[in-house]
Amino acid sequence: MKNEIVFATNNKHKLDEVISIFGDAYKILSLNDINFYEEVHETENTFEGNALLKARIIYDKYKIACFSDDSGLEVAALNNAPGVFSARYAGEPVNHEKNIDKLLKEMTNKPNRDARFRTVICFINNQGVINYFNGIIKGSVTQERYGTGGFGYDAVFIPEGDDRTFAQMTASEKNHISHRALAVKELLNFLENNYITL
Protein backbone atom coordinates (compact mmCIF):
# COMPACT_ATOMS: atom_id res chain seq x y z
CA MET A 1 0.00 0.00 0.00
CA LYS A 2 1.28 3.45 -0.93
CA ASN A 3 2.10 6.01 1.69
CA GLU A 4 -0.63 8.64 1.83
CA ILE A 5 -0.01 12.36 2.11
CA VAL A 6 -2.67 15.03 2.32
CA PHE A 7 -2.27 18.05 0.07
CA ALA A 8 -4.21 20.75 1.89
CA THR A 9 -6.16 22.02 -1.10
CA ASN A 10 -9.35 21.48 -3.04
CA ASN A 11 -8.02 23.45 -6.03
CA LYS A 12 -8.33 20.90 -8.84
CA HIS A 13 -5.66 22.60 -10.97
CA LYS A 14 -3.12 22.42 -8.14
CA LEU A 15 -4.14 18.88 -7.22
CA ASP A 16 -3.77 17.56 -10.77
CA GLU A 17 -0.38 19.27 -11.12
CA VAL A 18 0.94 17.78 -7.88
CA ILE A 19 -0.41 14.28 -8.57
CA SER A 20 1.25 14.28 -11.99
CA ILE A 21 4.60 15.19 -10.44
CA PHE A 22 4.39 12.62 -7.64
CA GLY A 23 3.36 9.88 -10.06
CA ASP A 24 3.07 6.52 -8.33
CA ALA A 25 5.44 7.34 -5.48
CA TYR A 26 2.75 8.34 -2.98
CA LYS A 27 -1.02 8.59 -2.83
CA ILE A 28 -1.99 12.26 -2.68
CA LEU A 29 -5.25 13.01 -0.87
CA SER A 30 -7.20 16.25 -1.13
CA LEU A 31 -9.11 17.93 1.68
CA ASN A 32 -12.32 16.44 0.26
CA ASP A 33 -10.77 12.98 0.47
CA ILE A 34 -10.35 13.36 4.24
CA ASN A 35 -13.76 15.02 4.67
CA PHE A 36 -12.38 18.42 5.60
CA TYR A 37 -14.79 21.05 4.32
CA GLU A 38 -13.99 24.08 6.45
CA GLU A 39 -12.76 27.23 4.75
CA VAL A 40 -9.23 28.17 5.77
CA HIS A 41 -8.58 31.90 5.55
CA GLU A 42 -5.05 32.89 4.55
CA THR A 43 -4.45 35.61 7.10
CA GLU A 44 -0.64 35.71 7.17
CA ASN A 45 1.43 38.26 5.22
CA THR A 46 4.06 35.83 3.91
CA PHE A 47 3.92 32.73 1.72
CA GLU A 48 5.63 30.76 4.49
CA GLY A 49 3.08 31.91 7.05
CA ASN A 50 0.07 30.97 4.95
CA ALA A 51 1.53 27.59 3.97
CA LEU A 52 2.23 26.76 7.63
CA LEU A 53 -1.22 27.99 8.68
CA LYS A 54 -3.02 25.58 6.34
CA ALA A 55 -0.76 22.60 6.98
CA ARG A 56 -0.90 23.14 10.76
CA ILE A 57 -4.72 23.11 10.79
CA ILE A 58 -4.81 19.74 9.02
CA TYR A 59 -2.03 18.24 11.14
CA ASP A 60 -3.56 19.41 14.42
CA LYS A 61 -6.92 17.91 13.50
CA TYR A 62 -5.88 14.60 11.92
CA LYS A 63 -2.25 13.99 13.02
CA ILE A 64 -1.38 12.85 9.49
CA ALA A 65 1.38 13.79 7.07
CA CYS A 66 0.31 16.79 5.05
CA PHE A 67 1.60 19.68 3.04
CA SER A 68 0.25 22.99 1.90
CA ASP A 69 1.45 25.61 -0.50
CA ASP A 70 1.08 29.32 -0.93
CA SER A 71 1.98 30.84 -4.24
CA GLY A 72 1.87 34.19 -5.92
CA LEU A 73 3.11 36.47 -8.65
CA GLU A 74 5.69 39.06 -7.66
CA VAL A 75 6.11 41.94 -10.11
CA ALA A 76 9.25 44.06 -9.79
CA ALA A 77 7.66 47.31 -11.00
CA LEU A 78 4.87 46.92 -8.43
CA ASN A 79 7.20 46.37 -5.45
CA ASN A 80 6.57 42.61 -5.68
CA ALA A 81 2.78 42.98 -5.66
CA PRO A 82 0.40 41.23 -5.89
CA GLY A 83 2.51 38.69 -3.90
CA VAL A 84 0.59 36.95 -1.12
CA PHE A 85 -2.55 38.78 -2.27
CA SER A 86 -2.37 37.31 -5.79
CA ALA A 87 -5.59 35.29 -5.56
CA ARG A 88 -7.61 38.21 -4.21
CA TYR A 89 -5.80 41.05 -5.94
CA ALA A 90 -9.04 42.51 -7.31
CA GLY A 91 -10.96 41.78 -4.10
CA GLU A 92 -13.49 39.19 -2.97
CA PRO A 93 -14.74 36.83 -4.26
CA VAL A 94 -11.71 35.42 -6.10
CA ASN A 95 -11.91 36.31 -9.79
CA HIS A 96 -8.86 35.46 -11.93
CA GLU A 97 -9.99 37.56 -14.89
CA LYS A 98 -10.48 40.66 -12.75
CA ASN A 99 -7.08 40.03 -11.15
CA ILE A 100 -5.44 40.02 -14.57
CA ASP A 101 -7.36 43.14 -15.62
CA LYS A 102 -6.10 44.98 -12.55
CA LEU A 103 -2.53 43.79 -13.07
CA LEU A 104 -2.41 44.83 -16.74
CA LYS A 105 -3.90 48.22 -15.88
CA GLU A 106 -1.30 48.84 -13.18
CA MET A 107 1.46 47.80 -15.57
CA THR A 108 0.42 50.34 -18.20
CA ASN A 109 3.44 52.35 -19.43
CA LYS A 110 5.81 50.45 -17.13
CA PRO A 111 8.89 49.46 -19.17
CA ASN A 112 10.14 46.96 -16.59
CA ARG A 113 7.99 43.85 -17.03
CA ASP A 114 10.17 41.56 -14.86
CA ALA A 115 8.23 39.21 -12.61
CA ARG A 116 8.48 35.87 -10.90
CA PHE A 117 6.13 33.21 -9.65
CA ARG A 118 7.02 31.92 -6.19
CA THR A 119 5.73 28.91 -4.28
CA VAL A 120 6.45 27.91 -0.69
CA ILE A 121 5.42 24.44 0.50
CA CYS A 122 5.15 23.58 4.18
CA PHE A 123 5.31 19.85 4.94
CA ILE A 124 4.45 18.36 8.33
CA ASN A 125 4.91 14.65 8.96
CA ASN A 126 2.80 12.72 11.45
CA GLN A 127 5.30 13.44 14.21
CA GLY A 128 4.88 17.18 13.74
CA VAL A 129 8.24 17.80 12.03
CA ILE A 130 8.04 20.86 9.77
CA ASN A 131 10.03 21.46 6.57
CA TYR A 132 9.79 24.16 3.90
CA PHE A 133 10.43 23.86 0.16
CA ASN A 134 10.66 26.71 -2.35
CA GLY A 135 10.15 27.12 -6.05
CA ILE A 136 10.80 30.24 -8.14
CA ILE A 137 10.41 30.78 -11.87
CA LYS A 138 11.50 34.12 -13.32
CA GLY A 139 9.92 35.71 -16.34
CA SER A 140 7.96 38.72 -17.50
CA VAL A 141 4.42 40.08 -17.65
CA THR A 142 2.90 40.47 -21.11
CA GLN A 143 0.81 43.43 -22.20
CA GLU A 144 -2.21 41.28 -23.02
CA ARG A 145 -3.52 37.74 -22.55
CA TYR A 146 -2.13 34.86 -24.58
CA GLY A 147 -3.37 31.28 -24.45
CA THR A 148 -6.37 29.53 -22.97
CA GLY A 149 -4.80 26.91 -20.69
CA GLY A 150 -3.67 27.09 -17.10
CA PHE A 151 -5.26 29.29 -14.46
CA GLY A 152 -4.57 32.38 -12.39
CA TYR A 153 -2.06 34.69 -14.09
CA ASP A 154 -0.81 32.04 -16.55
CA ALA A 155 -2.11 33.93 -19.60
CA VAL A 156 0.08 36.98 -18.89
CA PHE A 157 3.32 35.37 -17.69
CA ILE A 158 6.16 34.28 -19.97
CA PRO A 159 8.89 32.25 -18.21
CA GLU A 160 12.54 32.94 -18.96
CA GLY A 161 13.86 30.91 -21.88
CA ASP A 162 10.51 30.69 -23.66
CA ASP A 163 8.37 32.95 -25.82
CA ARG A 164 5.04 31.51 -24.69
CA THR A 165 2.92 32.20 -21.65
CA PHE A 166 2.13 29.40 -19.23
CA ALA A 167 -1.38 29.43 -20.70
CA GLN A 168 0.01 28.59 -24.16
CA MET A 169 1.85 25.52 -22.87
CA THR A 170 0.52 22.03 -22.36
CA ALA A 171 -0.03 20.97 -18.76
CA SER A 172 3.00 18.68 -18.93
CA GLU A 173 5.23 21.47 -20.31
CA LYS A 174 4.17 23.84 -17.56
CA ASN A 175 4.45 21.18 -14.87
CA HIS A 176 8.04 20.57 -15.90
CA ILE A 177 9.18 24.11 -15.14
CA SER A 178 6.58 25.86 -12.98
CA HIS A 179 7.28 27.35 -9.56
CA ARG A 180 4.93 24.86 -7.93
CA ALA A 181 6.54 21.99 -9.82
CA LEU A 182 9.98 23.04 -8.60
CA ALA A 183 8.82 23.20 -4.96
CA VAL A 184 6.95 19.88 -5.23
CA LYS A 185 10.01 18.22 -6.77
CA GLU A 186 12.07 19.49 -3.82
CA LEU A 187 9.54 17.93 -1.46
CA LEU A 188 9.49 14.65 -3.38
CA ASN A 189 13.29 14.54 -3.45
CA PHE A 190 13.34 15.12 0.30
CA LEU A 191 10.87 12.30 0.91
CA GLU A 192 12.78 9.89 -1.30
CA ASN A 193 16.18 10.68 0.20
CA ASN A 194 15.28 10.98 3.85
CA TYR A 195 13.76 8.03 5.57
CA ILE A 196 11.03 9.59 7.63
CA THR A 197 7.81 8.38 9.15
CA LEU A 198 4.90 9.86 7.30
Tab-separated table of N, CA and C in Angstrom, residues 2-6 26 55-56 58-67 122-131 187 190-191 195-198:
chain	number	residue	atom	x	y	z
A	2	LYS	N	0.502	2.219	-0.832
A	2	LYS	CA	1.282	3.450	-0.934
A	2	LYS	C	1.134	4.291	0.327
A	3	ASN	N	2.206	5.013	0.640
A	3	ASN	CA	2.103	6.011	1.691
A	3	ASN	C	1.159	7.109	1.242
A	4	GLU	N	0.319	7.584	2.151
A	4	GLU	CA	-0.635	8.637	1.825
A	4	GLU	C	-0.190	9.963	2.431
A	5	ILE	N	-0.306	11.003	1.649
A	5	ILE	CA	-0.008	12.356	2.114
A	5	ILE	C	-1.177	13.248	1.718
A	6	VAL	N	-1.595	14.092	2.624
A	6	VAL	CA	-2.671	15.029	2.321
A	6	VAL	C	-2.083	16.320	1.750
A	26	TYR	N	3.597	8.206	-4.161
A	26	TYR	CA	2.747	8.340	-2.982
A	26	TYR	C	1.307	8.558	-3.440
A	55	ALA	N	-1.264	23.932	6.641
A	55	ALA	CA	-0.759	22.596	6.984
A	55	ALA	C	-0.966	22.302	8.469
A	56	ARG	N	-0.767	23.312	9.304
A	56	ARG	CA	-0.898	23.136	10.755
A	56	ARG	C	-2.339	22.786	11.142
A	58	ILE	N	-4.551	21.140	9.378
A	58	ILE	CA	-4.806	19.741	9.017
A	58	ILE	C	-4.062	18.807	9.961
A	59	TYR	N	-2.800	19.114	10.240
A	59	TYR	CA	-2.026	18.244	11.138
A	59	TYR	C	-2.648	18.198	12.530
A	60	ASP	N	-3.004	19.365	13.058
A	60	ASP	CA	-3.558	19.414	14.417
A	60	ASP	C	-4.859	18.628	14.534
A	61	LYS	N	-5.638	18.590	13.456
A	61	LYS	CA	-6.921	17.914	13.503
A	61	LYS	C	-6.807	16.415	13.269
A	62	TYR	N	-5.918	16.007	12.346
A	62	TYR	CA	-5.880	14.599	11.922
A	62	TYR	C	-4.598	13.859	12.308
A	63	LYS	N	-3.557	14.594	12.676
A	63	LYS	CA	-2.251	13.987	13.017
A	63	LYS	C	-1.750	13.081	11.883
A	64	ILE	N	-1.855	13.584	10.663
A	64	ILE	CA	-1.377	12.846	9.488
A	64	ILE	C	-0.408	13.717	8.700
A	65	ALA	N	0.432	13.063	7.910
A	65	ALA	CA	1.383	13.785	7.069
A	65	ALA	C	0.626	14.637	6.065
A	66	CYS	N	1.011	15.900	5.977
A	66	CYS	CA	0.314	16.787	5.053
A	66	CYS	C	1.238	17.904	4.599
A	67	PHE	N	0.872	18.501	3.486
A	67	PHE	CA	1.605	19.678	3.039
A	67	PHE	C	0.635	20.668	2.424
A	122	CYS	N	4.886	23.988	2.805
A	122	CYS	CA	5.153	23.579	4.179
A	122	CYS	C	4.699	22.134	4.333
A	123	PHE	N	5.604	21.270	4.740
A	123	PHE	CA	5.305	19.848	4.937
A	123	PHE	C	5.421	19.510	6.422
A	124	ILE	N	4.428	18.827	6.947
A	124	ILE	CA	4.453	18.358	8.335
A	124	ILE	C	4.208	16.854	8.328
A	125	ASN	N	5.152	16.093	8.898
A	125	ASN	CA	4.912	14.645	8.961
A	125	ASN	C	4.071	14.320	10.188
A	126	ASN	N	3.747	13.032	10.375
A	126	ASN	CA	2.803	12.715	11.449
A	126	ASN	C	3.439	12.721	12.836
A	127	GLN	N	4.680	13.195	12.905
A	127	GLN	CA	5.305	13.441	14.212
A	127	GLN	C	5.449	14.940	14.466
A	128	GLY	N	4.871	15.732	13.555
A	128	GLY	CA	4.880	17.177	13.741
A	128	GLY	C	6.131	17.885	13.266
A	129	VAL	N	7.005	17.180	12.532
A	129	VAL	CA	8.242	17.795	12.033
A	129	VAL	C	7.915	18.646	10.806
A	130	ILE	N	8.382	19.898	10.818
A	130	ILE	CA	8.041	20.862	9.769
A	130	ILE	C	9.244	21.116	8.866
A	131	ASN	N	9.001	21.110	7.553
A	131	ASN	CA	10.026	21.461	6.575
A	131	ASN	C	9.405	22.363	5.517
A	187	LEU	N	10.205	18.739	-2.491
A	187	LEU	CA	9.540	17.934	-1.457
A	187	LEU	C	9.676	16.451	-1.770
A	190	PHE	N	13.121	15.232	-1.140
A	190	PHE	CA	13.336	15.123	0.302
A	190	PHE	C	12.745	13.824	0.840
A	191	LEU	N	11.532	13.513	0.433
A	191	LEU	CA	10.869	12.296	0.914
A	191	LEU	C	11.605	11.044	0.459
A	195	TYR	N	14.713	8.983	5.047
A	195	TYR	CA	13.756	8.028	5.573
A	195	TYR	C	13.050	8.651	6.767
A	196	ILE	N	11.792	8.983	6.554
A	196	ILE	CA	11.027	9.591	7.631
A	196	ILE	C	9.703	8.869	7.767
A	197	THR	N	9.127	8.964	8.931
A	197	THR	CA	7.812	8.378	9.146
A	197	THR	C	6.761	9.377	8.714
A	198	LEU	N	5.962	8.969	7.750
A	198	LEU	CA	4.896	9.857	7.304
A	198	LEU	C	3.757	9.826	8.314
